[in-house]
GROMACS .gro file of C-alpha atoms in nm:
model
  282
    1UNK     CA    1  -6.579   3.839  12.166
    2UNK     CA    2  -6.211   3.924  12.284
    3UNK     CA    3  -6.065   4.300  12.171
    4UNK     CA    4  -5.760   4.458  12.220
    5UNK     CA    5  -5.629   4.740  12.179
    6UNK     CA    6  -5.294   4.948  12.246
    7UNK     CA    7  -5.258   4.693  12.535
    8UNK     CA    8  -4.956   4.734  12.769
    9UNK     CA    9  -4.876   4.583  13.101
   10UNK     CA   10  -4.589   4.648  13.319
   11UNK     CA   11  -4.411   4.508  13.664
   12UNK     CA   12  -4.251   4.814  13.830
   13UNK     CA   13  -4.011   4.920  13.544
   14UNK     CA   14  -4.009   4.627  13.364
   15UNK     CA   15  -4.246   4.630  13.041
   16UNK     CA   16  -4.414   4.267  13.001
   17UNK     CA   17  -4.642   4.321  12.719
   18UNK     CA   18  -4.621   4.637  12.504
   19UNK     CA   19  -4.925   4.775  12.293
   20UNK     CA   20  -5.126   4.454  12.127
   21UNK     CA   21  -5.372   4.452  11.947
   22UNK     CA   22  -5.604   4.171  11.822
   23UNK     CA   23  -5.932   4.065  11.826
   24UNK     CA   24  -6.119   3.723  11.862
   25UNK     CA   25  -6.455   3.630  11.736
   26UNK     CA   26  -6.729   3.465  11.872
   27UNK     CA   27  -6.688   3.071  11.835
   28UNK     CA   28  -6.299   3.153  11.756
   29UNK     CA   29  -6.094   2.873  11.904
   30UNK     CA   30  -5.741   3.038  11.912
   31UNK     CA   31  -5.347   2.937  12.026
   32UNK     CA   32  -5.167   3.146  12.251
   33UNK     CA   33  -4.764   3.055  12.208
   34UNK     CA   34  -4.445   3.153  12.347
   35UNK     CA   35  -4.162   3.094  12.570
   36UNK     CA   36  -4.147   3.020  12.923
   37UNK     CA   37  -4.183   3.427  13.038
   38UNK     CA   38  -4.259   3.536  12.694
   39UNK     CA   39  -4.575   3.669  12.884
   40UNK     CA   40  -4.858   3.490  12.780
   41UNK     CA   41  -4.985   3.397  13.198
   42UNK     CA   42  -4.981   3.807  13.192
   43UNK     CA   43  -5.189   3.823  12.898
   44UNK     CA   44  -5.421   3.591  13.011
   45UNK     CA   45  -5.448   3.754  13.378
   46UNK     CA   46  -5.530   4.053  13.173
   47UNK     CA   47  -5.779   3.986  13.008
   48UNK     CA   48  -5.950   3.812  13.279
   49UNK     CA   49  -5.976   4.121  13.459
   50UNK     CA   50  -5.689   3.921  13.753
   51UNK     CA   51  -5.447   4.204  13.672
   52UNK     CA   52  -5.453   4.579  13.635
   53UNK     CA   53  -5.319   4.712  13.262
   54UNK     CA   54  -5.091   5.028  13.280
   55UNK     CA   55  -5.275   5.097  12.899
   56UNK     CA   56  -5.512   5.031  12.685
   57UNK     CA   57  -5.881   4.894  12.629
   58UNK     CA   58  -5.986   4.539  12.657
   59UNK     CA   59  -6.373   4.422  12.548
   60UNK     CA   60  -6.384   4.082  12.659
   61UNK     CA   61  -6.760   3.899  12.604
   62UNK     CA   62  -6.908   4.254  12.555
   63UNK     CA   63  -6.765   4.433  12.902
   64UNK     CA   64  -6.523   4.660  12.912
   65UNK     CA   65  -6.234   4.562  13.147
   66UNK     CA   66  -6.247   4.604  13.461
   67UNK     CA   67  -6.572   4.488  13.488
   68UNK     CA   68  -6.616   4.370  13.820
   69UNK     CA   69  -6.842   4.018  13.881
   70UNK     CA   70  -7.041   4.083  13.580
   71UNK     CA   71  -6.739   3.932  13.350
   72UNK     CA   72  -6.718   3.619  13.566
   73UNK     CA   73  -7.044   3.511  13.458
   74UNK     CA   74  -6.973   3.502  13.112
   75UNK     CA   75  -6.606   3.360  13.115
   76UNK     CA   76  -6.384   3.087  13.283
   77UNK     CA   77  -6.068   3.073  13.356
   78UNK     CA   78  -5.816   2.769  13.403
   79UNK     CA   79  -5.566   2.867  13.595
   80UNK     CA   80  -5.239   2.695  13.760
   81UNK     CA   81  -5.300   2.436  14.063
   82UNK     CA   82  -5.162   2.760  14.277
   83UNK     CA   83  -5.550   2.839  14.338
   84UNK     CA   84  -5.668   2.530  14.470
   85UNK     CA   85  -5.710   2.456  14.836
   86UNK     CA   86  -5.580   2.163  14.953
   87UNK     CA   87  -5.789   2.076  15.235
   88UNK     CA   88  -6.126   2.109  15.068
   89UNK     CA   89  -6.253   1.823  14.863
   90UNK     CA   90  -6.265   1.882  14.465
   91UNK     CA   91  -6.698   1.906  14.521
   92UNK     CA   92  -6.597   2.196  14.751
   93UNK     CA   93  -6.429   2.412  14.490
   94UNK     CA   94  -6.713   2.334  14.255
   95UNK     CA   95  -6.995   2.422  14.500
   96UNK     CA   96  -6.857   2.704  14.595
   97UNK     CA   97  -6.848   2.810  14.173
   98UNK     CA   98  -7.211   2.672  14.160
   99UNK     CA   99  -7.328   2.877  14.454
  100UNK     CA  100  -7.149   3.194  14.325
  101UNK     CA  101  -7.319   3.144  13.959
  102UNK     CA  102  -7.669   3.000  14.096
  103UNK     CA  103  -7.632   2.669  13.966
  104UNK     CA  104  -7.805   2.344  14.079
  105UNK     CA  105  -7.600   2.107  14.274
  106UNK     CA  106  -7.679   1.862  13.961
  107UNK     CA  107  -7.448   2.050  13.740
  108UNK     CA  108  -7.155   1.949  13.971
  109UNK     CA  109  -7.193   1.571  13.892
  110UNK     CA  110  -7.270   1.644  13.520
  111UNK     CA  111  -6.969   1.814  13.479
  112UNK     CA  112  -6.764   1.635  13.673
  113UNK     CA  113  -6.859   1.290  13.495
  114UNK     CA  114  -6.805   1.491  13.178
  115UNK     CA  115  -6.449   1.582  13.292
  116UNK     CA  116  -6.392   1.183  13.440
  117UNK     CA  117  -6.318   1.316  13.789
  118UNK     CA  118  -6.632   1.186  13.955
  119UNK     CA  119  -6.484   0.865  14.166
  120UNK     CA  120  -6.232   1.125  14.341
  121UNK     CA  121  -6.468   1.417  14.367
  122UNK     CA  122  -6.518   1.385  14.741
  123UNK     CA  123  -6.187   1.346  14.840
  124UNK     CA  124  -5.910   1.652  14.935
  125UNK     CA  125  -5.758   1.777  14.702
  126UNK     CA  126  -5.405   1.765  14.876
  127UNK     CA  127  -5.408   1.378  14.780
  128UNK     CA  128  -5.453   1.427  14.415
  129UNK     CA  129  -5.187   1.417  14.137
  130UNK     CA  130  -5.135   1.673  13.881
  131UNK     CA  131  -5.322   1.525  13.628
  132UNK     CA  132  -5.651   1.493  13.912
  133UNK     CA  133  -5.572   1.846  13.978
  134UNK     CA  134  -5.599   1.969  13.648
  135UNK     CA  135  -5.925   1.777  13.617
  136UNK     CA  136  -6.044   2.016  13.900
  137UNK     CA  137  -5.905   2.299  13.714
  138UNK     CA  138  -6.099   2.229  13.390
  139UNK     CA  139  -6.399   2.158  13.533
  140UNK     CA  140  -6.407   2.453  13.772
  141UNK     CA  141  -6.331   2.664  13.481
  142UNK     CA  142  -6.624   2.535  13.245
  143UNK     CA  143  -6.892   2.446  13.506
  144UNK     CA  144  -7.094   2.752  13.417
  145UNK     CA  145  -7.089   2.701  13.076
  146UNK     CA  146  -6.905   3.063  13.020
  147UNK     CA  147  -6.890   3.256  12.664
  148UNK     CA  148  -6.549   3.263  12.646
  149UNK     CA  149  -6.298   3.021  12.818
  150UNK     CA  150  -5.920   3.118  12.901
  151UNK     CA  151  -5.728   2.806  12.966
  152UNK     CA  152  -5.355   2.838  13.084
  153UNK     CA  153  -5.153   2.467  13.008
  154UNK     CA  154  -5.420   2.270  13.081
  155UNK     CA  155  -5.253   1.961  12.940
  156UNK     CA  156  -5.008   1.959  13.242
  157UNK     CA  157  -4.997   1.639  13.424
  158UNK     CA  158  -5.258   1.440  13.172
  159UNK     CA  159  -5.169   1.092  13.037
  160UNK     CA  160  -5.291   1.039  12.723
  161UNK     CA  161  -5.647   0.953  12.841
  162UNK     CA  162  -5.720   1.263  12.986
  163UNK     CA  163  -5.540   1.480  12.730
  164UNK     CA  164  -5.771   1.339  12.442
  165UNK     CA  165  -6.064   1.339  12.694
  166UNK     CA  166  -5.988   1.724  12.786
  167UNK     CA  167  -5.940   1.807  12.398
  168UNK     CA  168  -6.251   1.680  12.270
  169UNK     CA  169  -6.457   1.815  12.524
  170UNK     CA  170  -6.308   2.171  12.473
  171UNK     CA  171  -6.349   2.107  12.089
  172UNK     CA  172  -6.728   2.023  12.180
  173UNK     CA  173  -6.816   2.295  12.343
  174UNK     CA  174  -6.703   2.549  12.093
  175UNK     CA  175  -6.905   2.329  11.841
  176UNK     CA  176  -7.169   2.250  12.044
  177UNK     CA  177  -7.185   2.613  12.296
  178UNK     CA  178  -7.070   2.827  11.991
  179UNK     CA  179  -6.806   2.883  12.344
  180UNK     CA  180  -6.498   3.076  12.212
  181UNK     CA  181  -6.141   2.920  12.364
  182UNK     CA  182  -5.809   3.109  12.380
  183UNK     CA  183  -5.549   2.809  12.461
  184UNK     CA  184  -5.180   2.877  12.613
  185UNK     CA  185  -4.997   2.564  12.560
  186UNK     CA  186  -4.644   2.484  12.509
  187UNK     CA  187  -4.818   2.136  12.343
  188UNK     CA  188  -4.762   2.251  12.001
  189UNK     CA  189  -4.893   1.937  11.838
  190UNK     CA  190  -5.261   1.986  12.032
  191UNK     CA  191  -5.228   2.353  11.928
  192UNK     CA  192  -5.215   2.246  11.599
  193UNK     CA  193  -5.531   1.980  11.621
  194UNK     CA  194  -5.745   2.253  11.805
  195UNK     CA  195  -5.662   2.524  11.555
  196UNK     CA  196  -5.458   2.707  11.263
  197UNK     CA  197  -5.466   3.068  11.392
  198UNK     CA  198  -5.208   3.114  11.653
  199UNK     CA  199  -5.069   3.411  11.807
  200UNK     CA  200  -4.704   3.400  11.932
  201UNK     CA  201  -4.604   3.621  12.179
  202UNK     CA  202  -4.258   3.732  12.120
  203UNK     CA  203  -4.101   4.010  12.364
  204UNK     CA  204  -4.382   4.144  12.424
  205UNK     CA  205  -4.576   4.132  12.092
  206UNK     CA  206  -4.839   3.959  11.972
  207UNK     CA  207  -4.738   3.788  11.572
  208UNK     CA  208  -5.040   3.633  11.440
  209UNK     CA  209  -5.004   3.373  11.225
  210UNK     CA  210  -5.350   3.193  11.051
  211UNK     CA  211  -5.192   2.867  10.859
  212UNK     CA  212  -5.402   2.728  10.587
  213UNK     CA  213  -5.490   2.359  10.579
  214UNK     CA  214  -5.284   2.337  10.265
  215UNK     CA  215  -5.005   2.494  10.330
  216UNK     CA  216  -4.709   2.272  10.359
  217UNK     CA  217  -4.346   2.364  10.468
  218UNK     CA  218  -4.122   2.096  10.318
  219UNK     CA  219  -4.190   1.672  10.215
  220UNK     CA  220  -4.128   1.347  10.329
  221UNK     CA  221  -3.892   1.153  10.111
  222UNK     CA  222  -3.890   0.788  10.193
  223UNK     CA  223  -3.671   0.542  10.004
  224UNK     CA  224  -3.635   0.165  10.028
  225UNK     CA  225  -3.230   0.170  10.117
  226UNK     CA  226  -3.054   0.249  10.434
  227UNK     CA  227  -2.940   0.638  10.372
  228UNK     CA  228  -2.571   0.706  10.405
  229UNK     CA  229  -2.491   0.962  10.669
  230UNK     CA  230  -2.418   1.255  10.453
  231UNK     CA  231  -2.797   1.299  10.430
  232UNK     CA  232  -2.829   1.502  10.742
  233UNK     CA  233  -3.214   1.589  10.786
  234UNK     CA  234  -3.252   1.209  10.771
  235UNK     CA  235  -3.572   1.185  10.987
  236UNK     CA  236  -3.508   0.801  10.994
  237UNK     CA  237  -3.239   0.533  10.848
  238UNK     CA  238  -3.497   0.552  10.531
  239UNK     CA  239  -3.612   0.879  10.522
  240UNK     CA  240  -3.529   1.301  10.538
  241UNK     CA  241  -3.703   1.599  10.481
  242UNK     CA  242  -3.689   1.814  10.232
  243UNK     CA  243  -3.844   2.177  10.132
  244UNK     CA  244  -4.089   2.216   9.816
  245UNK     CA  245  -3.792   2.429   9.657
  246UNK     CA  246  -3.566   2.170   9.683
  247UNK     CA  247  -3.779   1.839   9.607
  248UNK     CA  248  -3.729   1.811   9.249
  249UNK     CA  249  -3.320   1.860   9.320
  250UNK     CA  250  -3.351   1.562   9.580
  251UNK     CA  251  -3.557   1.329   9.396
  252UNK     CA  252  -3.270   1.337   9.112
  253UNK     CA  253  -2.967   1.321   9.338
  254UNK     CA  254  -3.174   1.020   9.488
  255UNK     CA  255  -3.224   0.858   9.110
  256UNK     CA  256  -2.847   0.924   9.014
  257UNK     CA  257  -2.727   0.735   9.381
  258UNK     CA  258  -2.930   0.444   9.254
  259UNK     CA  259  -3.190   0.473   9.577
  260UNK     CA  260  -3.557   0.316   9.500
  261UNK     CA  261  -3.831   0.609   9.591
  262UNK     CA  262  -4.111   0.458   9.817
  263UNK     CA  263  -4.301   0.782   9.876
  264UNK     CA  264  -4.324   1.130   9.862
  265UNK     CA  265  -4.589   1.324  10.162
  266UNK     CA  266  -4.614   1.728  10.228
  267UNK     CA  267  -4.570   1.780  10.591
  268UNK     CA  268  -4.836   2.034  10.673
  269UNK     CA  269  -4.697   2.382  10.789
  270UNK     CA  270  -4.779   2.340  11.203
  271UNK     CA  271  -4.712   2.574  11.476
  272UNK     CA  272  -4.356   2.448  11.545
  273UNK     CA  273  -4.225   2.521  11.229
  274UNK     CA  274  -4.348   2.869  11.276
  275UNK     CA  275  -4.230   2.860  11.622
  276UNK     CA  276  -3.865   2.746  11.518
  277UNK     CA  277  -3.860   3.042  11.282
  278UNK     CA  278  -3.996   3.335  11.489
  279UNK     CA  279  -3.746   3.199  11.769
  280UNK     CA  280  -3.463   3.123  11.595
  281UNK     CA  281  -3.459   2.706  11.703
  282UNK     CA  282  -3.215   2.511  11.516
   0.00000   0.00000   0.00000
């Protein structure tokens, strides 16, 4: 659904991304993860067709890029609040999307009960919050039902409500739609419930990691007594972490010190523990 190849992009001299390649099936649901200006807003832009590649080919939904209106009917895009207009209402934005696409004035209020923005949908958008904004965003961005959706920190702003609203509509549509997703989100923990491939950008490369459901990076040791401060990677007063290579080693210095064992868990390998290896976060 999404292939790329040899893919660079530039600003003036400056080189932002520099020759990926990957490719994303149909029905993928896939991470995008980096640093603030790692360039993953550039990628995105890119592949949307927003902004022009100094090399490369991108297939995105079947069309090569550019591909002029054609690609906006089979992808959405959620962008930052930067796009909205703040004197139209939020049914403005989305009947101007339904008008473009040739879609009933019905699907408005579907999706916008689907999103829970429908008891503010008439009113400007220059009186709603972040989180109300965002709503806008998402729903502008999936109201044609697109093949592929691009979404760009759409957590921003959401209490918990919203965020858990937001994920398991996404998560329903790629079940439901067969829609594929590419997520940017610095929200490493929804990363992480959405899916286990990932790709990191990291000065301007794409590494792709895929972690399997198994795969664990280090335990849980809990123990009944207060731990004495030497044990530094305490995650608690009763509690510390500990890596697979190292368990049996702990579990007899624990035994020898005279500490009662309450449990053992494997923490599952998640994005941030990649992420505090590939970027060197202590």
């Amino acid at each position: 659904m999404i292939e790329v190849k040899n893919l660079s992009v530039s600003y003036g001299n400056k080189a932002i991304l520099k020759q990926l390649n990957f490719q994303i099936k149909a029905g993928e649901v896939v991470g995008l993860v980096g640093p603030n200006g790692a360039g993953k807003t550039t990628l995105l832009s890119a592949l949307t067709g927003l902004l022009p590649y100094s090399e490369g080919q991108v297939k995105v939904a079947s069309l090569d890029l550019p591909a002029g209106k054609s690609l906006y009917q089979k992808i959405g895009f959620m962008q930052d609040n930067s796009v909205l207009y703040p004197q139209l209402t939020g049914y403005d934005h989305l009947q101007y999307i339904a008008l473009a696409q040739g879609l009933s004035k019905e699907s408005i209020i579907v999706t916008a009960k689907r999103v829970g923005m429908i008891g503010y949908l008439d009113q400007a958008v220059g009186t709603y919050s972040l989180g109300m904004k965002q709503h806008l965003l998402f729903a502008c961005a999936i109201l044609h039902r697109p093949q592929v959706l691009f979404l760009d920190e759409p957590y921003n702003g959401l209490d918990p409500t919203s965020l858990i609203r937001i994920r398991e509509l996404v998560m329903q549509l790629n079940r439901e739609e067969g829609m594929t997703v590419l997520i940017s989100s610095h929200n490493l923990d929804e990363i992480d419930r959405m899916t286990r491939r990932i790709l990191f950008v990291k000065e301007g490369q794409i590494i792709e990691r895929t972690l399997a459901q198994n795969e664990t990076s280090d335990y849980v040791v809990t123990v009944q007594e207060k731990l004495a401060d030497d044990w530094l990677r305490r995650l608690s007063a009763h509690s510390f972490l500990v890596s697979a290579s190292q368990l049996s080693q702990a579990l007899g210095s624990l035994e020898r010190a005279g500490l009662t064992l309450k449990g053992v868990e494997p923490r599952q390998l998640g994005s941030e523990q990649v992420y505090r290896e590939l970027f060197e976060v202590n």
